[in-house]
Amino acid sequence: MNTQPLLDIRNLSVEIPTESSTLKAVRGVDLELKRGETLGIVGESGSGKSMTALAMMSLLPPAARRSAACINFDGADLMQASEHDFAVQVRGQRIGMIFQEPMTSLNPVYTIGRQLKETMTLHRKVSESEAEVRAIHLLEKVGLPDPASRLKQYPHELSGGQRQRVMIAMALMNEPELLIADEPTTALDVTIQAQILRLLRDLQQELGMSMILITHDLGVVSRAADKIAVMYAGDIVETGTTEEVLLNPRHPYTQGLLECVPGYRNGALKRLGSIPGIVPSMTGTVQGCAFASRCPRAVDTCRTQTPPSQEISPQRMYVCHDPQETRDWQPSPAPGLSQDMLVSPSQGQTPILSVNSVSCTFSVRRGMFGKRIPLRAMNDISLQVNKGEVLALVGESGCGKTTLTRTIMGLQQPDTGSVVLNGQRIETLPAMQRARMIQPIFQDPYSSLNPRKTIGEIIGKPLAVHKLGSRQEQLAKTYSMMELVGLPRRVFNSYPNQLSGGQRQRAAIGRALIMRPEVVICDEPTSALDVSVQAQILNLLLDLRDELDLTYLFVTHNLSVVQHMADRVAVMYLGEIVECGDRDDVMLNPRHPYTRALMDSALSIAPGEIVPDLGLSGDFPNPMNRPAGCAFNPRCPIAEQVCRERAPAPEIIGSSLVRCWKAQPSSDRPIA
Amino acid sequence: MASYILRRGLLALLVALVVSFGTFALFYFATDPAQTIAGEDAPPEMVEEIRQEYGFDRPVSVQYVAWLGGVFQGDFGESYFWKQPVGELIREHAGVTIILALSSLMVTILIALPLGIGAALKPNSWVDRFALSTAVSAQAIPNFWLGLMVIILLAVMFPIFPVSGDATWRHYVLPALVLGASSVPAVMRLTRTGLLEVLGADYIRTARAKGFMGYQLIFRQALRNALLPVVSVLAVQLGHKLGGSVVTESVFSMNGLGRLAVESIFNSDIPTVQSLILIFVLTFVLLTLAADLINAWLDPRIRMG
């Protein structure tokens, strides 16, 4: 038995020269990986995870400089390999790689078949037909139905999940010994995420490959990795088995990351822990611990002396000066919010926002001159949001969430049905009044702020547009809003690109709230942010709700965020609300099979636990091709004849509204 | 796909008709064709007689339809100035222009593509700088001056090629070079930026992770994507060359359509000008259509909508 590790990296550094100084993207990383083992590399964006992987493959950007004592791969030092050696012997041959963006990672002008086959013919003397056989075999293995005909398809004909399956098959064409997966599930919908992760895990075990899984999602690594390396500012700060690191973290950074994850402490409506600030860019000489500036327990030594590596066992170490509190850390409940916040807002109140049987059908041309095909974006949707409540709207991409929020804001006219805001139909409200009642916060703080306007102008703009108060008053209001959302005064004259993602989202929140709306529509407000920043923003939103008496409609696909924020949950599938009810009812006791699959797909941190099999077949359907009967029936594990024939009407079960022929009464399912 | 071509073809025809009717009408409002035919000093009775005989007294739209009806039967009318059928005139001149346009397009492709690709492969290298300075100077130098310079250099000082005319293939070398050079900057730059953009794409990173490198990476992965915009620009450039190589044809005294057009305009030879404009417009829209079809063939996303 060969006990030598497959991969042994010693003192890997990557430096990127910039105009004024040198950025140290990776600072002396040591990694070891045995055959058949899966290593998870975890960290926030900017921590150097991807750079480490790219350095192994010698795929760094041209300006970057790489140095290492050695990168031993199966006994040979890759530091000695030339670019030509890498291309011919390593990349795609012995080390396969999967990237984050399945939508753009396949060449759009060539067929799937060509792209799969060339990976093999490039490296081996095999005939076209041999390569084809292998390609079909692998497509079958990654779970693409009808693989032979897939070969003739182009990437744009496949969905994101299908493309990621193709990427995986492509990486496996030459039976690599090591598979590097860089955020392989981040860009995918939750149900697809679980499927892909499960697939990777199964393939890794079946083929006896080693795998490096790079991710910011602690839930993902907890299910798929044997051991974990936590990276911060270009260095590994803690390593150990998955169980040790996640259940008994030693480094304050790891502890902080875990506290940021909603649901880790099993309590909802508590303030999340958060790590202030962002990963610093390491330039020049580094003094002391890189994490000291954000560490809640930093002492003077941390700022002046390089922290030592504390070795607990050969496989378990962390880099820290190790104050006593760090050792005693417990995932204890953080201070909760005030007691009255834990009580759901009073029932039976008149809803501040109600959506009444709204339907909307678009007609879409297929092809440039193709026939117009109806796309039913919303089908008989009814919702009530009570004052002071947080209603979470959950669903995968393409389910009609965006159309619904646009309709609620009066930006989209429904075919039938009405939206009533504070007793008035939305379309009868003058724009000015509507803006004072309902405001949106968008997903991407990078593109939703005008890059040519200063933060002060952006936040104060609504006041100027609606000519509210004098210039002086507007300024004063802007400053107080900045304070409220936690933006320092000095960024008033900064431009969005000078701010971090979290600060930008704060600015977006400030802009939405300056009109003092009663209802705020939050459209995935944290999905573009790192987990530590996400925690800050979620805390801020909950605080603001308290302070300003806001009502939120919270659109998200992140179930731990739902768990943390929502009073009630509405689950949307293919333009319909399939289940709506109190949070605990819906999340702990889901009645619709789709809701159940969604809840199962949530990858909470559970070291050693397997990735759940959702029992869902296939992808999210194309809304232009609605199945007959219940929209969910083709993917439903319990569908029967009636489901394929007639669409179910919403029905009240317990406190929830469920749209299913086979909705189960509450006692049938053990509480998860 | 068939209906796509049909619809685009009909659209092209419509554009051609609108433009040709516009110019037809303009001519009739701006000049008096009867006077032109009769001559400046002709007596009014004679002008009137010609007006009757040629039917210039009818409404413009009627005349246009009559003319167009002839065109559809291959009859472009009779040239007032050259006193011969316009169709015949055009046939006599078209050969020169077509050969010149196609050979100059080859010149453009042979210079611009390699330069653009070389520049993109090594940005900020000497190849890139050379390509860039070539583009800037080619853009700054007026076409007629470049024509005169190559004549002085390659026909007078070193008499390798003939100075002017269109009798043999040797006559075409210099004009093709000059006309081709005019399109080099646009095409070169587009190839460079297009390829640079593609080389930064995620799927190229994927290809590198699969083991592609060097020329394989460029030719088997990147180029097809990068050429999509270049094809459209080449089509437009060819259109310019087929329709408007007036300057080059004049400098080299070549008897092509460009010169025919200029002389017809100077002599108010309405039937010839109208026919030429219709042909130029048709060529242009058909070339654009051809470019779209080539792009659709190169890019499945366009092909399948």
mmCIF file with all atom_site columns, C-alpha atoms in Angstrom, chain B residues 133-234:
data_model
loop_
_atom_site.group_PDB
_atom_site.id
_atom_site.type_symbol
_atom_site.label_atom_id
_atom_site.label_alt_id
_atom_site.label_comp_id
_atom_site.label_asym_id
_atom_site.label_entity_id
_atom_site.label_seq_id
_atom_site.pdbx_PDB_ins_code
_atom_site.Cartn_x
_atom_site.Cartn_y
_atom_site.Cartn_z
_atom_site.occupancy
_atom_site.B_iso_or_equiv
_atom_site.pdbx_formal_charge
_atom_site.auth_seq_id
_atom_site.auth_comp_id
_atom_site.auth_asym_id
_atom_site.auth_atom_id
_atom_site.pdbx_PDB_model_num
ATOM 1   C CA . SER B 1 133 ? 1.086   51.786 -35.266 1.00 0.00 ? 133 SER B CA 1
ATOM 2   C CA . THR B 1 134 ? 0.222   50.192 -38.604 1.00 0.00 ? 134 THR B CA 1
ATOM 3   C CA . ALA B 1 135 ? -3.444  50.655 -37.803 1.00 0.00 ? 135 ALA B CA 1
ATOM 4   C CA . VAL B 1 136 ? -3.034  54.273 -36.744 1.00 0.00 ? 136 VAL B CA 1
ATOM 5   C CA . SER B 1 137 ? -1.015  55.224 -39.816 1.00 0.00 ? 137 SER B CA 1
ATOM 6   C CA . ALA B 1 138 ? -3.260  53.320 -42.207 1.00 0.00 ? 138 ALA B CA 1
ATOM 7   C CA . GLN B 1 139 ? -6.194  55.171 -40.733 1.00 0.00 ? 139 GLN B CA 1
ATOM 8   C CA . ALA B 1 140 ? -4.526  58.562 -40.884 1.00 0.00 ? 140 ALA B CA 1
ATOM 9   C CA . ILE B 1 141 ? -3.189  58.357 -44.443 1.00 0.00 ? 141 ILE B CA 1
ATOM 10  C CA . PRO B 1 142 ? -5.753  59.433 -47.067 1.00 0.00 ? 142 PRO B CA 1
ATOM 11  C CA . ASN B 1 143 ? -6.417  56.773 -49.653 1.00 0.00 ? 143 ASN B CA 1
ATOM 12  C CA . PHE B 1 144 ? -5.599  58.861 -52.720 1.00 0.00 ? 144 PHE B CA 1
ATOM 13  C CA . TRP B 1 145 ? -2.259  59.909 -51.223 1.00 0.00 ? 145 TRP B CA 1
ATOM 14  C CA . LEU B 1 146 ? -1.332  56.332 -50.437 1.00 0.00 ? 146 LEU B CA 1
ATOM 15  C CA . GLY B 1 147 ? -2.284  55.490 -54.025 1.00 0.00 ? 147 GLY B CA 1
ATOM 16  C CA . LEU B 1 148 ? -0.008  58.207 -55.380 1.00 0.00 ? 148 LEU B CA 1
ATOM 17  C CA . MET B 1 149 ? 2.816   57.112 -53.095 1.00 0.00 ? 149 MET B CA 1
ATOM 18  C CA . VAL B 1 150 ? 2.731   53.473 -54.178 1.00 0.00 ? 150 VAL B CA 1
ATOM 19  C CA . ILE B 1 151 ? 2.566   54.581 -57.803 1.00 0.00 ? 151 ILE B CA 1
ATOM 20  C CA . ILE B 1 152 ? 5.673   56.737 -57.328 1.00 0.00 ? 152 ILE B CA 1
ATOM 21  C CA . LEU B 1 153 ? 7.464   53.992 -55.430 1.00 0.00 ? 153 LEU B CA 1
ATOM 22  C CA . LEU B 1 154 ? 6.452   50.761 -57.164 1.00 0.00 ? 154 LEU B CA 1
ATOM 23  C CA . ALA B 1 155 ? 5.518   51.975 -60.644 1.00 0.00 ? 155 ALA B CA 1
ATOM 24  C CA . VAL B 1 156 ? 7.769   54.956 -61.312 1.00 0.00 ? 156 VAL B CA 1
ATOM 25  C CA . MET B 1 157 ? 10.938  54.628 -59.184 1.00 0.00 ? 157 MET B CA 1
ATOM 26  C CA . PHE B 1 158 ? 10.963  50.850 -59.305 1.00 0.00 ? 158 PHE B CA 1
ATOM 27  C CA . PRO B 1 159 ? 8.758   50.048 -62.282 1.00 0.00 ? 159 PRO B CA 1
ATOM 28  C CA . ILE B 1 160 ? 7.521   46.670 -61.071 1.00 0.00 ? 160 ILE B CA 1
ATOM 29  C CA . PHE B 1 161 ? 3.838   47.309 -61.696 1.00 0.00 ? 161 PHE B CA 1
ATOM 30  C CA . PRO B 1 162 ? 2.034   49.397 -64.319 1.00 0.00 ? 162 PRO B CA 1
ATOM 31  C CA . VAL B 1 163 ? 1.023   52.933 -63.345 1.00 0.00 ? 163 VAL B CA 1
ATOM 32  C CA . SER B 1 164 ? -2.627  52.749 -64.355 1.00 0.00 ? 164 SER B CA 1
ATOM 33  C CA . GLY B 1 165 ? -5.254  50.889 -66.309 1.00 0.00 ? 165 GLY B CA 1
ATOM 34  C CA . ASP B 1 166 ? -6.989  47.554 -65.867 1.00 0.00 ? 166 ASP B CA 1
ATOM 35  C CA . ALA B 1 167 ? -5.749  45.372 -68.702 1.00 0.00 ? 167 ALA B CA 1
ATOM 36  C CA . THR B 1 168 ? -3.832  42.597 -66.908 1.00 0.00 ? 168 THR B CA 1
ATOM 37  C CA . TRP B 1 169 ? -3.696  41.118 -63.397 1.00 0.00 ? 169 TRP B CA 1
ATOM 38  C CA . ARG B 1 170 ? -0.557  43.182 -62.782 1.00 0.00 ? 170 ARG B CA 1
ATOM 39  C CA . HIS B 1 171 ? -2.699  46.289 -63.046 1.00 0.00 ? 171 HIS B CA 1
ATOM 40  C CA . TYR B 1 172 ? -4.723  45.168 -60.072 1.00 0.00 ? 172 TYR B CA 1
ATOM 41  C CA . VAL B 1 173 ? -1.891  44.654 -57.598 1.00 0.00 ? 173 VAL B CA 1
ATOM 42  C CA . LEU B 1 174 ? -1.347  48.252 -56.537 1.00 0.00 ? 174 LEU B CA 1
ATOM 43  C CA . PRO B 1 175 ? -5.005  49.325 -56.391 1.00 0.00 ? 175 PRO B CA 1
ATOM 44  C CA . ALA B 1 176 ? -5.912  46.179 -54.446 1.00 0.00 ? 176 ALA B CA 1
ATOM 45  C CA . LEU B 1 177 ? -3.134  46.956 -52.004 1.00 0.00 ? 177 LEU B CA 1
ATOM 46  C CA . VAL B 1 178 ? -4.269  50.545 -51.542 1.00 0.00 ? 178 VAL B CA 1
ATOM 47  C CA . LEU B 1 179 ? -7.953  49.738 -51.288 1.00 0.00 ? 179 LEU B CA 1
ATOM 48  C CA . GLY B 1 180 ? -7.268  46.762 -49.015 1.00 0.00 ? 180 GLY B CA 1
ATOM 49  C CA . ALA B 1 181 ? -5.114  48.839 -46.693 1.00 0.00 ? 181 ALA B CA 1
ATOM 50  C CA . SER B 1 182 ? -8.004  51.190 -46.012 1.00 0.00 ? 182 SER B CA 1
ATOM 51  C CA . SER B 1 183 ? -9.941  48.438 -44.216 1.00 0.00 ? 183 SER B CA 1
ATOM 52  C CA . VAL B 1 184 ? -7.000  47.024 -42.294 1.00 0.00 ? 184 VAL B CA 1
ATOM 53  C CA . PRO B 1 185 ? -7.260  49.245 -39.174 1.00 0.00 ? 185 PRO B CA 1
ATOM 54  C CA . ALA B 1 186 ? -10.897 48.474 -38.406 1.00 0.00 ? 186 ALA B CA 1
ATOM 55  C CA . VAL B 1 187 ? -10.583 44.733 -39.024 1.00 0.00 ? 187 VAL B CA 1
ATOM 56  C CA . MET B 1 188 ? -7.246  44.425 -37.228 1.00 0.00 ? 188 MET B CA 1
ATOM 57  C CA . ARG B 1 189 ? -8.451  46.219 -34.148 1.00 0.00 ? 189 ARG B CA 1
ATOM 58  C CA . LEU B 1 190 ? -11.642 44.200 -34.007 1.00 0.00 ? 190 LEU B CA 1
ATOM 59  C CA . THR B 1 191 ? -9.726  40.940 -34.321 1.00 0.00 ? 191 THR B CA 1
ATOM 60  C CA . ARG B 1 192 ? -7.364  42.011 -31.541 1.00 0.00 ? 192 ARG B CA 1
ATOM 61  C CA . THR B 1 193 ? -9.992  43.166 -29.050 1.00 0.00 ? 193 THR B CA 1
ATOM 62  C CA . GLY B 1 194 ? -12.324 40.298 -29.947 1.00 0.00 ? 194 GLY B CA 1
ATOM 63  C CA . LEU B 1 195 ? -9.642  37.694 -29.399 1.00 0.00 ? 195 LEU B CA 1
ATOM 64  C CA . LEU B 1 196 ? -8.397  39.337 -26.206 1.00 0.00 ? 196 LEU B CA 1
ATOM 65  C CA . GLU B 1 197 ? -11.906 39.314 -24.828 1.00 0.00 ? 197 GLU B CA 1
ATOM 66  C CA . VAL B 1 198 ? -12.436 35.681 -25.766 1.00 0.00 ? 198 VAL B CA 1
ATOM 67  C CA . LEU B 1 199 ? -9.085  34.685 -24.262 1.00 0.00 ? 199 LEU B CA 1
ATOM 68  C CA . GLY B 1 200 ? -10.280 36.098 -20.946 1.00 0.00 ? 200 GLY B CA 1
ATOM 69  C CA . ALA B 1 201 ? -13.507 34.065 -21.075 1.00 0.00 ? 201 ALA B CA 1
ATOM 70  C CA . ASP B 1 202 ? -14.336 31.297 -18.644 1.00 0.00 ? 202 ASP B CA 1
ATOM 71  C CA . TYR B 1 203 ? -14.482 28.646 -21.354 1.00 0.00 ? 203 TYR B CA 1
ATOM 72  C CA . ILE B 1 204 ? -10.917 29.388 -22.364 1.00 0.00 ? 204 ILE B CA 1
ATOM 73  C CA . ARG B 1 205 ? -9.874  28.820 -18.754 1.00 0.00 ? 205 ARG B CA 1
ATOM 74  C CA . THR B 1 206 ? -11.765 25.531 -18.983 1.00 0.00 ? 206 THR B CA 1
ATOM 75  C CA . ALA B 1 207 ? -9.909  24.649 -22.185 1.00 0.00 ? 207 ALA B CA 1
ATOM 76  C CA . ARG B 1 208 ? -6.581  25.420 -20.515 1.00 0.00 ? 208 ARG B CA 1
ATOM 77  C CA . ALA B 1 209 ? -7.564  23.259 -17.565 1.00 0.00 ? 209 ALA B CA 1
ATOM 78  C CA . LYS B 1 210 ? -8.257  20.497 -20.095 1.00 0.00 ? 210 LYS B CA 1
ATOM 79  C CA . GLY B 1 211 ? -4.702  20.781 -21.385 1.00 0.00 ? 211 GLY B CA 1
ATOM 80  C CA . PHE B 1 212 ? -4.980  23.129 -24.366 1.00 0.00 ? 212 PHE B CA 1
ATOM 81  C CA . MET B 1 213 ? -2.129  25.566 -24.898 1.00 0.00 ? 213 MET B CA 1
ATOM 82  C CA . GLY B 1 214 ? -0.546  27.821 -27.495 1.00 0.00 ? 214 GLY B CA 1
ATOM 83  C CA . TYR B 1 215 ? -1.813  27.640 -31.049 1.00 0.00 ? 215 TYR B CA 1
ATOM 84  C CA . GLN B 1 216 ? -4.245  24.815 -30.320 1.00 0.00 ? 216 GLN B CA 1
ATOM 85  C CA . LEU B 1 217 ? -5.920  27.063 -27.799 1.00 0.00 ? 217 LEU B CA 1
ATOM 86  C CA . ILE B 1 218 ? -6.222  29.916 -30.295 1.00 0.00 ? 218 ILE B CA 1
ATOM 87  C CA . PHE B 1 219 ? -7.276  27.978 -33.360 1.00 0.00 ? 219 PHE B CA 1
ATOM 88  C CA . ARG B 1 220 ? -9.352  25.188 -31.882 1.00 0.00 ? 220 ARG B CA 1
ATOM 89  C CA . GLN B 1 221 ? -11.027 27.090 -29.072 1.00 0.00 ? 221 GLN B CA 1
ATOM 90  C CA . ALA B 1 222 ? -10.878 30.866 -29.304 1.00 0.00 ? 222 ALA B CA 1
ATOM 91  C CA . LEU B 1 223 ? -10.809 32.005 -32.923 1.00 0.00 ? 223 LEU B CA 1
ATOM 92  C CA . ARG B 1 224 ? -14.302 30.984 -33.963 1.00 0.00 ? 224 ARG B CA 1
ATOM 93  C CA . ASN B 1 225 ? -15.794 33.008 -31.135 1.00 0.00 ? 225 ASN B CA 1
ATOM 94  C CA . ALA B 1 226 ? -13.560 35.976 -31.852 1.00 0.00 ? 226 ALA B CA 1
ATOM 95  C CA . LEU B 1 227 ? -14.350 36.043 -35.564 1.00 0.00 ? 227 LEU B CA 1
ATOM 96  C CA . LEU B 1 228 ? -18.101 36.570 -35.176 1.00 0.00 ? 228 LEU B CA 1
ATOM 97  C CA . PRO B 1 229 ? -17.926 40.384 -35.091 1.00 0.00 ? 229 PRO B CA 1
ATOM 98  C CA . VAL B 1 230 ? -15.108 40.428 -37.668 1.00 0.00 ? 230 VAL B CA 1
ATOM 99  C CA . VAL B 1 231 ? -17.322 38.720 -40.255 1.00 0.00 ? 231 VAL B CA 1
ATOM 100 C CA . SER B 1 232 ? -19.931 41.479 -39.997 1.00 0.00 ? 232 SER B CA 1
ATOM 101 C CA . VAL B 1 233 ? -17.321 44.187 -40.448 1.00 0.00 ? 233 VAL B CA 1
ATOM 102 C CA . LEU B 1 234 ? -15.734 42.415 -43.400 1.00 0.00 ? 234 LEU B CA 1
#
